[in-house]
mmCIF file of C-alpha atoms in Angstrom:
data_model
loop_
_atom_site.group_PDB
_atom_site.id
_atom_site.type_symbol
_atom_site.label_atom_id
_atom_site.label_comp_id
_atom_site.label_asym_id
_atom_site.label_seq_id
_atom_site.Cartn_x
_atom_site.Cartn_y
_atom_site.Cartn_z
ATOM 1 C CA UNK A 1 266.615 48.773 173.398
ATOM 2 C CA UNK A 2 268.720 51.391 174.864
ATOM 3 C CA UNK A 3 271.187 51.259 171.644
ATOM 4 C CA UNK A 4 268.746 51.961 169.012
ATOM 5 C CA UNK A 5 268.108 54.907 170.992
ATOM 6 C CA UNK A 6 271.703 56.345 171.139
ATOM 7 C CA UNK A 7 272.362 54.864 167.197
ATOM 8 C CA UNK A 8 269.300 57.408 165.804
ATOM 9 C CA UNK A 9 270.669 60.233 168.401
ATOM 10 C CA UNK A 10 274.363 59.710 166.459
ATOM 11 C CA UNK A 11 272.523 59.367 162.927
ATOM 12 C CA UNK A 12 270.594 62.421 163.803
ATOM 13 C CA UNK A 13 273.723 64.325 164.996
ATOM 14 C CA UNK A 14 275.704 63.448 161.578
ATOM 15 C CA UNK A 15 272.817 64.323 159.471
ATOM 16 C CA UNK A 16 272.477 67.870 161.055
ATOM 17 C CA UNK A 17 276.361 68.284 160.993
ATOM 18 C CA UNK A 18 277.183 66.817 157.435
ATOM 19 C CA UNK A 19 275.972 69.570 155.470
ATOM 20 C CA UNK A 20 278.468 72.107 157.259
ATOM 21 C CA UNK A 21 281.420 70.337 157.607
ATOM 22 C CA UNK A 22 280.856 68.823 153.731
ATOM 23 C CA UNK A 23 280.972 73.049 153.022
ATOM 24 C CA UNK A 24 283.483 73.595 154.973
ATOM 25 C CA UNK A 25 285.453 71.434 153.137
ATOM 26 C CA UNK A 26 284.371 71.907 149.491
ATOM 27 C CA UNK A 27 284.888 76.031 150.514
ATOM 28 C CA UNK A 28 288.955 74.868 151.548
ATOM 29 C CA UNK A 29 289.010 73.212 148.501
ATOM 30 C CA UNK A 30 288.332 76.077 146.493
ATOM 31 C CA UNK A 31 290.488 78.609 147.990
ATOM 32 C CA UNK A 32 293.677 76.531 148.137
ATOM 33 C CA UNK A 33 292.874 75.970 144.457
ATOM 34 C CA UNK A 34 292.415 79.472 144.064
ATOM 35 C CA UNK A 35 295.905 80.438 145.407
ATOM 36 C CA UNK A 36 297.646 77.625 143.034
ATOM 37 C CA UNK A 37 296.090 79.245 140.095
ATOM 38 C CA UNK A 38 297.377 82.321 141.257
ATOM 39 C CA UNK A 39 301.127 81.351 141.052
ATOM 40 C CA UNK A 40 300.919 80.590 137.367
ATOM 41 C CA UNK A 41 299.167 83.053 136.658
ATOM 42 C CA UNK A 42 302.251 84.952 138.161
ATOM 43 C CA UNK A 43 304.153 82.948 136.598
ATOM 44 C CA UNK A 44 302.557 83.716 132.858
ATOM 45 C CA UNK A 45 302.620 87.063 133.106
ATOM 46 C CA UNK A 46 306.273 87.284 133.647
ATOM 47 C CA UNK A 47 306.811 84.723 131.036
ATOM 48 C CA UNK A 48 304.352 87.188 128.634
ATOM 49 C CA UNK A 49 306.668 90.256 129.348
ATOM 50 C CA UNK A 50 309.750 88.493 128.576
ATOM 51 C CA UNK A 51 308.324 87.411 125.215
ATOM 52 C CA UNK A 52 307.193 91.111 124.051
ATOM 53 C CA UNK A 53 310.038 92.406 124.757
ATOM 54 C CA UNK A 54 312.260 89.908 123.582
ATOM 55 C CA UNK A 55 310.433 90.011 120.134
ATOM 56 C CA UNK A 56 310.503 93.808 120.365
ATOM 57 C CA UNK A 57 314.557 93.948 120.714
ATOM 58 C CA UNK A 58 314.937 91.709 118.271
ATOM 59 C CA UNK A 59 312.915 93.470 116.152
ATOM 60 C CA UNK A 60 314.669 96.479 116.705
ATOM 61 C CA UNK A 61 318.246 95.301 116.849
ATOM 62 C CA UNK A 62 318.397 92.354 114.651
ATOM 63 C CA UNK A 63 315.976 92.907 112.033
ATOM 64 C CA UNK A 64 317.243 90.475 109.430
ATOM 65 C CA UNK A 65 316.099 87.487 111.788
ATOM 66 C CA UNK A 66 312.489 88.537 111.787
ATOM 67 C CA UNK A 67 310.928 85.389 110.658
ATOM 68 C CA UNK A 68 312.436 83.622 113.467
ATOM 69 C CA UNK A 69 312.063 86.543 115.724
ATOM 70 C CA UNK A 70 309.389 84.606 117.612
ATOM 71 C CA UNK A 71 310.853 81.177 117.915
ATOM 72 C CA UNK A 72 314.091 82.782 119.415
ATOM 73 C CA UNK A 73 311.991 84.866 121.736
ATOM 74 C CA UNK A 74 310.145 82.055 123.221
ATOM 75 C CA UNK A 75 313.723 79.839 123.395
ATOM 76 C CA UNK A 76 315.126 83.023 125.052
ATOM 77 C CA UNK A 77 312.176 83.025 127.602
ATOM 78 C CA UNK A 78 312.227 79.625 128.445
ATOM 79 C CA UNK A 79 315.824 79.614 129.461
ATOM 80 C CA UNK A 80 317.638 79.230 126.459
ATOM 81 C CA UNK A 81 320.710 80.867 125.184
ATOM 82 C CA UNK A 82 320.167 83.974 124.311
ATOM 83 C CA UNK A 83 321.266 85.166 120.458
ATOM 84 C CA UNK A 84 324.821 85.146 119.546
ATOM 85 C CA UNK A 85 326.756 87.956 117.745
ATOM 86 C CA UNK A 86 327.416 85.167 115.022
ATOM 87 C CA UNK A 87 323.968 84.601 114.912
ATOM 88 C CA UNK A 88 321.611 86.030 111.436
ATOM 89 C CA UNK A 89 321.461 86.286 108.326
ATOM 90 C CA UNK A 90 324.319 86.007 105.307
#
């Protein structure tokens, strides 16, 4: 009989500590989601900036390639070669 005693005095115990340690967690969770989402974030800004003013030079410099001013932006911004002097127009 002296087990059944010590079994509801563990059950009890879990049952008044489960609800903390099951925030705790969830609250870890959230903040170590929180600082991943912050890297992109980051990370799409930059890639925003890079775009205007890519478009914006190209605008401004090369303004016969203005209907593709956007796709060469974008290529630019994710890493591709940038526009050539042979590049535009004829």
């Amino acid at each position: 009989m002296g087990t059944s005693g010590n079994q509801r005095d563990v059950r009890e115990m879990v049952n008044a500590h489960l609800f903390p340690v099951l925030g705790l967690v969830g609250t870890v969770c959230a903040v170590s989601a929180a600082i991943s989402l912050a890297s992109i974030g980051g990370q799409a800004a930059r890639w925003n900036r890079c775009y205007d003013t890519s478009v914006t030079y190209l605008l401004e410099s090369r303004p016969q390639l203005k209907q593709h001013a956007n796709a060469i932006a974008a290529n630019f911004c994710n890493g591709g070669a940038p526009v050539s002097k042979k590049s535009g127009a004829s």
